[in-house]
XYZ file of N, CA, C and O in Angstrom:
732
model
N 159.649 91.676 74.219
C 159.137 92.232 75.459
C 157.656 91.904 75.568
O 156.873 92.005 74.623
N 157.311 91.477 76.869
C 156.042 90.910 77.199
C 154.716 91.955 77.284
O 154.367 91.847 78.459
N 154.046 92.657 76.802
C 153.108 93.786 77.276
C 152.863 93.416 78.429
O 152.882 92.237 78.786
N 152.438 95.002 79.610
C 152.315 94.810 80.496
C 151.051 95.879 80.754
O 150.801 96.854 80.045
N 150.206 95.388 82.128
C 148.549 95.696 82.112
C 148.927 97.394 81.557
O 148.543 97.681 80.424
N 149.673 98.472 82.379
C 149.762 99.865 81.890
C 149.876 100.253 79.946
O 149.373 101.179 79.309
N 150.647 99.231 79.545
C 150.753 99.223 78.143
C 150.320 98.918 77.354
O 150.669 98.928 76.174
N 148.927 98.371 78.149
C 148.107 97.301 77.190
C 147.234 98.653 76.998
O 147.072 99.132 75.876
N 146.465 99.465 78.620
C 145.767 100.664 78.800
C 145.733 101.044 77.628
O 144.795 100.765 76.881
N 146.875 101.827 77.234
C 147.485 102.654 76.335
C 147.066 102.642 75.188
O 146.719 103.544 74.426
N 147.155 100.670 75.023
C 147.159 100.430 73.319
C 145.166 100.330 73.027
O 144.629 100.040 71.958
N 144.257 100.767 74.716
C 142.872 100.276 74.312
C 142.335 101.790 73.546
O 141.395 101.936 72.766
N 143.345 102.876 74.105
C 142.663 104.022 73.527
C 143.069 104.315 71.859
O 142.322 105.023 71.183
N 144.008 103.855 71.416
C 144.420 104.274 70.263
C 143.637 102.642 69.146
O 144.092 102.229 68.079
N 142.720 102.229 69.725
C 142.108 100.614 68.880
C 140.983 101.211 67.812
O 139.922 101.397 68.407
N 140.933 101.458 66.824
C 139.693 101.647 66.073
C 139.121 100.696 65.357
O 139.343 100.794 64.150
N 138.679 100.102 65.579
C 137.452 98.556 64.923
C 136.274 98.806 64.701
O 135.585 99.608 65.332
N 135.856 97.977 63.557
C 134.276 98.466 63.259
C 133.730 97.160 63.916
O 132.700 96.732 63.396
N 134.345 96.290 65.200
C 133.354 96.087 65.840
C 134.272 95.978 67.086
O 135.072 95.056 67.243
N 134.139 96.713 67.712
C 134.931 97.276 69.011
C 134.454 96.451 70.138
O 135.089 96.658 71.173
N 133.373 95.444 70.240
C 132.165 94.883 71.393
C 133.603 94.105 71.316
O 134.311 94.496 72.243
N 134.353 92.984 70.386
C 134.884 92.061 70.002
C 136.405 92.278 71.194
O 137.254 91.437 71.491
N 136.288 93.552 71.598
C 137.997 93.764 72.070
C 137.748 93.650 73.689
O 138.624 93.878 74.524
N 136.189 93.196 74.034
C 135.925 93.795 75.156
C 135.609 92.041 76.126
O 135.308 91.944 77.316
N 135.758 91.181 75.386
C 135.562 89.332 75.458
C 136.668 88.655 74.697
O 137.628 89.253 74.212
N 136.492 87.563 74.642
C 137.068 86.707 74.474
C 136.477 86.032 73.031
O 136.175 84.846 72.902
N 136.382 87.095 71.959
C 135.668 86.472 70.291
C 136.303 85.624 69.752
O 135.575 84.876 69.100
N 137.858 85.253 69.691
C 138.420 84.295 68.884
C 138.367 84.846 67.526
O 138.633 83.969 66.703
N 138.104 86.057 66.968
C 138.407 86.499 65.672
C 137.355 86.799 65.468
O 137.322 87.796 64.746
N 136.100 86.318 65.832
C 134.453 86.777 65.148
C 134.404 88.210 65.422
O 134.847 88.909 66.334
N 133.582 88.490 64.125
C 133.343 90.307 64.234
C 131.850 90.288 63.921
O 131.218 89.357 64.420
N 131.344 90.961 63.348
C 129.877 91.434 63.163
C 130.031 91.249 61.685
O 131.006 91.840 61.220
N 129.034 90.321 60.527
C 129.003 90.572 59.828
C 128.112 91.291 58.401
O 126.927 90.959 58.371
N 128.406 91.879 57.676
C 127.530 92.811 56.539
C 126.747 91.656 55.620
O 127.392 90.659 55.296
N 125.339 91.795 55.195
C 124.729 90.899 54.053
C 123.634 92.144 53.545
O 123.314 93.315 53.750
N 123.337 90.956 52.737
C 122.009 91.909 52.292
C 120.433 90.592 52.681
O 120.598 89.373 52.658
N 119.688 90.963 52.852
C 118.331 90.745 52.835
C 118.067 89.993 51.496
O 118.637 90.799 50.760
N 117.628 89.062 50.684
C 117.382 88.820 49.647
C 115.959 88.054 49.350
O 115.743 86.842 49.372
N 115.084 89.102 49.073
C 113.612 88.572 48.782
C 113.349 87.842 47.787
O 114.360 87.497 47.175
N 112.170 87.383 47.287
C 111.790 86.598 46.256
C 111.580 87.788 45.277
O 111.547 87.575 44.065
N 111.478 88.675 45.641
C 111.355 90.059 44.623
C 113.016 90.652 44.368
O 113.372 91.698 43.825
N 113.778 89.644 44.931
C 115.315 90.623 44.612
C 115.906 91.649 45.063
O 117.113 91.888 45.069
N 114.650 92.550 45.626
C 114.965 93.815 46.489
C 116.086 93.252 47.632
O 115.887 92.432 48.528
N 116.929 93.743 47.399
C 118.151 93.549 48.360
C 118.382 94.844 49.685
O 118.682 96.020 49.481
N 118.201 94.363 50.660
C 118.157 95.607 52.017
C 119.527 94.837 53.081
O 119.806 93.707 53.482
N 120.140 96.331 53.211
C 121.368 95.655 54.079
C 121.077 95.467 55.265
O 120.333 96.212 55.903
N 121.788 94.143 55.844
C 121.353 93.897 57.048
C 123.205 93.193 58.018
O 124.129 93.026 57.222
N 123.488 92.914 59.353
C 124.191 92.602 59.868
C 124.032 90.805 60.351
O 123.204 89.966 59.997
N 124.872 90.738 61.020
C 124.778 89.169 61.807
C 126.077 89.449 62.874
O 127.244 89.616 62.520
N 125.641 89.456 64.073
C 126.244 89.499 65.052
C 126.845 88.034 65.620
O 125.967 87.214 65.892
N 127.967 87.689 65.790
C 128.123 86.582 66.607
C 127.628 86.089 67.740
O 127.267 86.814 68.667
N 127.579 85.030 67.757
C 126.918 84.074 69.281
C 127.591 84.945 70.333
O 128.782 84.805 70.608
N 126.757 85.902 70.951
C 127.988 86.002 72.439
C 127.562 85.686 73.427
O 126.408 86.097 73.546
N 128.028 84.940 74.547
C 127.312 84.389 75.796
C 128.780 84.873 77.023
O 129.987 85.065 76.877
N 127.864 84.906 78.133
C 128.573 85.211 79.361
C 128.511 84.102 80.385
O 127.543 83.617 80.969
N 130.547 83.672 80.484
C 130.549 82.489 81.030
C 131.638 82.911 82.114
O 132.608 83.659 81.999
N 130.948 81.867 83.687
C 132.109 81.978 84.477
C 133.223 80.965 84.000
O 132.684 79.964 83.529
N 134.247 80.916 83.978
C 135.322 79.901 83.737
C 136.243 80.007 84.691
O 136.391 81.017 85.380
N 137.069 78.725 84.805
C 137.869 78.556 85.897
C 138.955 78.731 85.691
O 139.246 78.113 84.667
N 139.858 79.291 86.121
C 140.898 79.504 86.169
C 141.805 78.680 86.945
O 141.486 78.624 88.132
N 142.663 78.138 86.681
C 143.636 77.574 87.917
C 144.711 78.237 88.095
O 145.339 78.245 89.153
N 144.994 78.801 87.156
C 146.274 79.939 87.697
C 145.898 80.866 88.467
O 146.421 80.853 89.582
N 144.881 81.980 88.167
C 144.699 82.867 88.966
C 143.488 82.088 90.241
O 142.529 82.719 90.685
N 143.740 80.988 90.547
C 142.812 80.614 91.433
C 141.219 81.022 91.687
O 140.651 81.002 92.778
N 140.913 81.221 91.007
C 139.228 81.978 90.928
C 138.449 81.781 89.480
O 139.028 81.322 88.495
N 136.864 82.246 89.479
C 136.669 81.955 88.153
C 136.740 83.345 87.088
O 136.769 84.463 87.602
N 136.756 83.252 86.182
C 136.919 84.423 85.580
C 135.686 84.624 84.556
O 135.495 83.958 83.539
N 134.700 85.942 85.157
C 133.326 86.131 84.042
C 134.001 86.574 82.852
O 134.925 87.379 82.977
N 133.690 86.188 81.797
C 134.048 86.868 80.519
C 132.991 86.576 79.436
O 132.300 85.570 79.593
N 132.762 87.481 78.170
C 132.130 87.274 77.060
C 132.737 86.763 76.454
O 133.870 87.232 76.343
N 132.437 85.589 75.729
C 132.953 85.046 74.972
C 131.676 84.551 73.469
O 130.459 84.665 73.322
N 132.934 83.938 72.528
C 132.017 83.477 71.614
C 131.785 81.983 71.666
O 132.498 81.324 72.423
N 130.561 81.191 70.704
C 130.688 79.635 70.734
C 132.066 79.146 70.543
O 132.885 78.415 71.100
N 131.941 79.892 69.491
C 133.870 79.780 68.794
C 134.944 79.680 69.810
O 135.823 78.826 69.931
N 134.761 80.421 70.306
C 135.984 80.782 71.310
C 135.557 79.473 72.433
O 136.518 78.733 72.221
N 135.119 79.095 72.979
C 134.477 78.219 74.171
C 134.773 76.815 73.352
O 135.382 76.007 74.054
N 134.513 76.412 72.194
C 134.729 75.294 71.854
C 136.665 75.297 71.904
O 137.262 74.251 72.155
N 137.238 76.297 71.693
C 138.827 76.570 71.450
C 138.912 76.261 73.171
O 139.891 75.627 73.563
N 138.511 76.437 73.563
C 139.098 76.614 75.219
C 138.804 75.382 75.952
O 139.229 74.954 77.025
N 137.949 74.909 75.079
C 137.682 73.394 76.010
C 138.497 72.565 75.115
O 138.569 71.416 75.552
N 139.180 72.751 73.941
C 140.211 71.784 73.109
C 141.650 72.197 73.202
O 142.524 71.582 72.590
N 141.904 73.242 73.968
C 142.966 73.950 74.917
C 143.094 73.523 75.901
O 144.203 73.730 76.395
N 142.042 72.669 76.788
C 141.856 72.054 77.581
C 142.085 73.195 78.960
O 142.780 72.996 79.956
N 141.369 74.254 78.674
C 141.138 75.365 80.009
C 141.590 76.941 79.134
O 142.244 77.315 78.161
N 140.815 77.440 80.139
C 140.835 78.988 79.570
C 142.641 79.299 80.189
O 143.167 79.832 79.212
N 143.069 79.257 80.636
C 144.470 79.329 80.959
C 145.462 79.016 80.139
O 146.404 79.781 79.934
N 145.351 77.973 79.648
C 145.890 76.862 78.030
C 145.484 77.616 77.138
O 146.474 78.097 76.587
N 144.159 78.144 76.498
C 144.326 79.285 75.883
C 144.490 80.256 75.800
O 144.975 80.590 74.719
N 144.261 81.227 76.685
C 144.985 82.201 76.770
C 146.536 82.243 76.253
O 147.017 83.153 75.578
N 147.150 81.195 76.660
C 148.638 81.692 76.636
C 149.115 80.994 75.543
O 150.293 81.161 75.227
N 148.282 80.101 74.791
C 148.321 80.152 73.388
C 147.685 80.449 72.223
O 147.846 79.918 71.124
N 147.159 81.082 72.444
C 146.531 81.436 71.507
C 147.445 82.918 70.512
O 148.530 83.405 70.830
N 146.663 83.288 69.432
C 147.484 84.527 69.039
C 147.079 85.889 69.326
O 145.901 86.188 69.129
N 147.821 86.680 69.728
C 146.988 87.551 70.503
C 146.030 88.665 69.485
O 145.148 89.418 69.898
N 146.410 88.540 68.334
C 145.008 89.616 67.376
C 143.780 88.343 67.569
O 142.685 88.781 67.214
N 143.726 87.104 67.973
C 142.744 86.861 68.148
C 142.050 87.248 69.596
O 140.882 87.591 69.779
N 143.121 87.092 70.590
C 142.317 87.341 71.850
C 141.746 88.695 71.981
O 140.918 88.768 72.890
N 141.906 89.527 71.484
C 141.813 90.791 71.671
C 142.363 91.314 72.849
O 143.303 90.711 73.366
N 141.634 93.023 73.694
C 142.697 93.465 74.562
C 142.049 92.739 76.130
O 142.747 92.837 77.139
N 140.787 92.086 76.189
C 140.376 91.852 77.449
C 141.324 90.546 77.385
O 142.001 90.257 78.371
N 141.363 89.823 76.305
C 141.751 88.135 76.195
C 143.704 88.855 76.487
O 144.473 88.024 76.969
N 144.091 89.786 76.285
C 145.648 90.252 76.596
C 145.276 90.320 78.372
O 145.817 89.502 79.117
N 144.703 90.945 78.701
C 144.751 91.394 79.805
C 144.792 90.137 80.570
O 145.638 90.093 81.462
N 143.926 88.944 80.367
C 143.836 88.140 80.916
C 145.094 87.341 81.281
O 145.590 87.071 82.375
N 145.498 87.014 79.875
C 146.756 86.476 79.491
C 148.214 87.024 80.153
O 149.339 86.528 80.226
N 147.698 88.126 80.538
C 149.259 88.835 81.623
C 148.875 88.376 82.739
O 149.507 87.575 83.428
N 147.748 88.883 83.004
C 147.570 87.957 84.715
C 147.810 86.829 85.193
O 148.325 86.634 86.294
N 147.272 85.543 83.991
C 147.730 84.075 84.134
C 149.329 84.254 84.252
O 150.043 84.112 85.245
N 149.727 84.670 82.702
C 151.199 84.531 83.369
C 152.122 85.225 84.611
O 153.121 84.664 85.061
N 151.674 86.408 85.045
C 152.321 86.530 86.148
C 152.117 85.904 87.024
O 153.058 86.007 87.810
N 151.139 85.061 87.481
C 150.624 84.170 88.423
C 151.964 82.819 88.084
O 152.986 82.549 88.713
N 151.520 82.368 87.147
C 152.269 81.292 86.567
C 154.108 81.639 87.199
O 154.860 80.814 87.720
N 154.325 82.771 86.977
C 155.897 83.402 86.950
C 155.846 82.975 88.408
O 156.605 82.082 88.786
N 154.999 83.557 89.248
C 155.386 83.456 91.095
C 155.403 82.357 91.450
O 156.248 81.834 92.176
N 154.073 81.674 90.779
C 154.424 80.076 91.030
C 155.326 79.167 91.240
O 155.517 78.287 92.080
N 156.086 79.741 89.865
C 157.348 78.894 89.391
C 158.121 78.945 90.542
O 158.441 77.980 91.237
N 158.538 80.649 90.794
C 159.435 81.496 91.408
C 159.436 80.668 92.802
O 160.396 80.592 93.569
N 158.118 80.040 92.983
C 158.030 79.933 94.741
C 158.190 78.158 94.608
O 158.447 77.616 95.683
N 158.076 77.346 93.549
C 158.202 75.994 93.310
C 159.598 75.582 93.608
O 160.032 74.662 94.302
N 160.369 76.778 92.692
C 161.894 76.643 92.068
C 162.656 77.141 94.301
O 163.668 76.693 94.838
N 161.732 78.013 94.827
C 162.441 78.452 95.563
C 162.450 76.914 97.029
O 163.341 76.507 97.774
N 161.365 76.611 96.881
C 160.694 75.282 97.754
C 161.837 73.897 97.188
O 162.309 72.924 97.776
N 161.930 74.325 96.030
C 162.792 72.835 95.282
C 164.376 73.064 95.526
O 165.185 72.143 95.420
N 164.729 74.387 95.862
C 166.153 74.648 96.348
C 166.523 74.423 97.745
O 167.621 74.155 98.233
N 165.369 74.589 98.290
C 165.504 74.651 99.903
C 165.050 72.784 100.182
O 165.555 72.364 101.223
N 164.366 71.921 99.550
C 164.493 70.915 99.875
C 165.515 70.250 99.326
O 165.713 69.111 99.750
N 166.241 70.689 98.459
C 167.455 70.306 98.045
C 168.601 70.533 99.110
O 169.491 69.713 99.334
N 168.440 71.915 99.819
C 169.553 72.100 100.479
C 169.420 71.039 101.796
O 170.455 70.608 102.305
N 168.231 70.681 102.267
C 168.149 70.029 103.233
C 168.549 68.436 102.820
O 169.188 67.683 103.554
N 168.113 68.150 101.698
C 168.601 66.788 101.407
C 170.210 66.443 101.656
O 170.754 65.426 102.085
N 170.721 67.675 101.222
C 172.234 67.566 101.100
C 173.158 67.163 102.359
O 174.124 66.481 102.701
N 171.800 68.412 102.972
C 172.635 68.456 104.576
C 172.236 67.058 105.501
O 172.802 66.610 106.498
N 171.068 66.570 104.783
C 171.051 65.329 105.473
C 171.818 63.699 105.332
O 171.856 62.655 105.984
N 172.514 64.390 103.719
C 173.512 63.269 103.077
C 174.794 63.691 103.968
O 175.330 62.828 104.663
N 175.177 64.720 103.955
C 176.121 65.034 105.101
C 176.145 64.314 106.168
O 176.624 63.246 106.550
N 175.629 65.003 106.483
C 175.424 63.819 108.211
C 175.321 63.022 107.868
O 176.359 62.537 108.321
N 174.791 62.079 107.218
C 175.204 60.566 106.701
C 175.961 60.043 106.610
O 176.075 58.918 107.098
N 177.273 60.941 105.587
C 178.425 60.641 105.197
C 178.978 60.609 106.670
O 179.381 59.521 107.082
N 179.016 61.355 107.235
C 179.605 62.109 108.150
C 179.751 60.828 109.658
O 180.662 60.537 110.433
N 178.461 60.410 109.491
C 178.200 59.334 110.783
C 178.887 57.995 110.483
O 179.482 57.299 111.306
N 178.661 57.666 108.783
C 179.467 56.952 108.174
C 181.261 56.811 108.348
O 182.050 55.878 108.494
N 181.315 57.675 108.284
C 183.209 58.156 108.047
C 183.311 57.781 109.989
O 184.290 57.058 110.177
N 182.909 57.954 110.712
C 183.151 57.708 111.756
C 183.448 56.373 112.585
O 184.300 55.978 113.381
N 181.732 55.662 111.674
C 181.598 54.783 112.224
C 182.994 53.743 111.687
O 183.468 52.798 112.318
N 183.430 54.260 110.358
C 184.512 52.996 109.349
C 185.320 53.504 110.512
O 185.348 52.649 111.397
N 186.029 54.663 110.843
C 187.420 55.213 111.772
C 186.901 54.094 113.235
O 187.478 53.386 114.061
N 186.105 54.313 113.046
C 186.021 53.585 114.662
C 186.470 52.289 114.460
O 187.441 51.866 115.089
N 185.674 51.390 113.387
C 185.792 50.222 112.747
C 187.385 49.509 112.757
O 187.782 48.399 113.111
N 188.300 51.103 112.009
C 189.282 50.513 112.054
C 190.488 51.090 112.742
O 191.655 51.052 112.352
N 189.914 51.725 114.028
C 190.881 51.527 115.258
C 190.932 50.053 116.137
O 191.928 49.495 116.596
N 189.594 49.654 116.201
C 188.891 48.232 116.363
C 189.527 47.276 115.941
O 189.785 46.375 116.739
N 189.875 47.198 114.877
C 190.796 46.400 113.893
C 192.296 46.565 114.459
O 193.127 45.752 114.864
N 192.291 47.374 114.375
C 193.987 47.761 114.598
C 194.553 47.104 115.922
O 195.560 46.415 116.083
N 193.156 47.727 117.223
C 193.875 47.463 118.686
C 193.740 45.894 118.371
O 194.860 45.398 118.489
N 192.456 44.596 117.892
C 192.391 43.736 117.760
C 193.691 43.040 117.203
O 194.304 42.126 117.756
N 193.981 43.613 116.063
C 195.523 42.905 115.345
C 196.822 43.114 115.983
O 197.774 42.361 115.778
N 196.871 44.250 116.846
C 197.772 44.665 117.717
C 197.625 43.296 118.925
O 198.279 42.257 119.012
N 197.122 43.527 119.292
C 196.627 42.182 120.483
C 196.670 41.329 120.159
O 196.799 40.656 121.182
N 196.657 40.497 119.118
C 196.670 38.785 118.321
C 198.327 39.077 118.192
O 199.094 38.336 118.806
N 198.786 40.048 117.473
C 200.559 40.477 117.121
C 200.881 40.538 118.627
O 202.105 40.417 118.675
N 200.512 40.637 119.601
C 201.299 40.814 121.168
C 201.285 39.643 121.802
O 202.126 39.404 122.668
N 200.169 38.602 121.403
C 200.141 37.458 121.879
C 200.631 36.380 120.929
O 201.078 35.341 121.415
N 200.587 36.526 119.740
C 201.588 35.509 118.691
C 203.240 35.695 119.456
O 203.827 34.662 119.778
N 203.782 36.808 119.659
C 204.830 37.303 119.482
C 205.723 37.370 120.718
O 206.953 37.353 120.761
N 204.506 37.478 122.089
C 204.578 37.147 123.175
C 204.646 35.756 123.930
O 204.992 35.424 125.063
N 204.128 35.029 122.726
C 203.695 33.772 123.189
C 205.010 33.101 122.303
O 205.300 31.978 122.715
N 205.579 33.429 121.535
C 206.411 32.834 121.025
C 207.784 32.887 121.634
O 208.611 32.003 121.852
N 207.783 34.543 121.904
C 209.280 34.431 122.705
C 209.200 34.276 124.033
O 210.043 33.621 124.646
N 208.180 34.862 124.617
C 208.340 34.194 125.844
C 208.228 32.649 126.072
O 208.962 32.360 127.017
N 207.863 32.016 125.785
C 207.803 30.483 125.611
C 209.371 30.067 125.571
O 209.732 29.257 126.425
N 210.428 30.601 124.557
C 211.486 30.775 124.306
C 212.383 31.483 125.707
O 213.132 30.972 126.539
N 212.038 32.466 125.555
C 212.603 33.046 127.279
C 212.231 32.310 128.207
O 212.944 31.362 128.538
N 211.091 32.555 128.815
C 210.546 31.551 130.048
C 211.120 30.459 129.857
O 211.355 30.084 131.006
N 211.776 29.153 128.685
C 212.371 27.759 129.062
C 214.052 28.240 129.188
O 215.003 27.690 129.743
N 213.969 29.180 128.617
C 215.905 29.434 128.991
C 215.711 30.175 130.358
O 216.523 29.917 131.247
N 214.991 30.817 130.535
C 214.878 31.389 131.887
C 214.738 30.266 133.011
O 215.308 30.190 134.099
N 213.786 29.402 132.405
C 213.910 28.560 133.720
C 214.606 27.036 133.814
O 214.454 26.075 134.568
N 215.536 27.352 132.532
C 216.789 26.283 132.293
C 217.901 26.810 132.857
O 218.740 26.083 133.390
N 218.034 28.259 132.790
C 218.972 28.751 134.249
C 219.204 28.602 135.321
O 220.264 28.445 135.927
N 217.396 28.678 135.847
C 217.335 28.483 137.253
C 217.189 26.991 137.566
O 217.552 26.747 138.716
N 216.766 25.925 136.886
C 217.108 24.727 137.224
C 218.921 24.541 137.027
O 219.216 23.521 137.650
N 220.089 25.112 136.445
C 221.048 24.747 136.145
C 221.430 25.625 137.344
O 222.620 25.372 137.529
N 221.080 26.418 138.145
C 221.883 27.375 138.859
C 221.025 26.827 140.188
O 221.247 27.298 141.304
């Protein structure tokens, strides 16, 4: 089963991360990380390292618009070798995208779903018209052969009336008029 935007809601309140910024962009797995400080004196002091985060419009072609999001370097180099934030999104794994990179990822695909829905519905209906136009094809076809070969028929009928006519009457007409010269 596909999560859906209400179920995703759900799953943002129950998320506990010790770096929660990460669920809110597009990090690709980067979190915040722990070191220590290390002087020439050894004194060691704890310190963090936050990931690169930058705010980028990106384009979307599914959802037709661009989409602002935080993202990391990390993540931006993945999306341009995904060849579009759309391509990743919907492959990527989703403990990497986190819940904004889910959210996203339902939207592309429902977009994607209507698309189809309205491609598949456009590709049935020019199908049905193709058909109906092979019809009538057939149809003008089948006529034109019937016509063809009534054409034929009255033609061979008429050559058979005049072979046949011409033979016996030729035959009649000289006895006919070997009568009337004898009578």
């Amino acid at each position: 089963m596909l999560p859906s935007l209400p179920v995703l809601a759900s799953a943002v309140a129950k998320i506990s991360t010790p770096f929660r910024r990460s669920q809110l962009g597009l990090f690709h797995g980067k979190i915040k990380q722990y070191g220590n400080n290390v002087p020439h004196s050894k004194h060691k002091t704890r310190r963090t390292w936050l990931p690169n985060v930058q705010t980028k419009r990106l384009k979307s072609d599914a959802l037709g618009h661009d989409v602002k999001v935080k993202l990391t370097t990390r993540a931006l180099k993945t999306i341009n070798k995904h060849g579009g934030v759309d391509n990743y999104l919907l492959r990527t794994k989703p403990d990497l995208l986190g819940i904004e990179g889910m959210r996203l990822r339902i939207l592309v695909r429902e977009k994607l779903d209507v698309k189809r829905a309205e491609d598949e519905a456009a590709a049935a209906a020019r199908a049905e018209e193709e058909a109906e136009i092979q019809l009538e094809k057939e149809m003008k076809e089948a006529k034109l052969r019937r016509r063809a070969k009534v054409a034929h028929a009255r033609k061979s009928r008429e050559v058979s009336q005049s072979i046949t006519g011409g033979i016996f009457g030729s035959v009649g007409s000289s006895t006919t008029s070997a009568r009337l010269t004898a009578s």
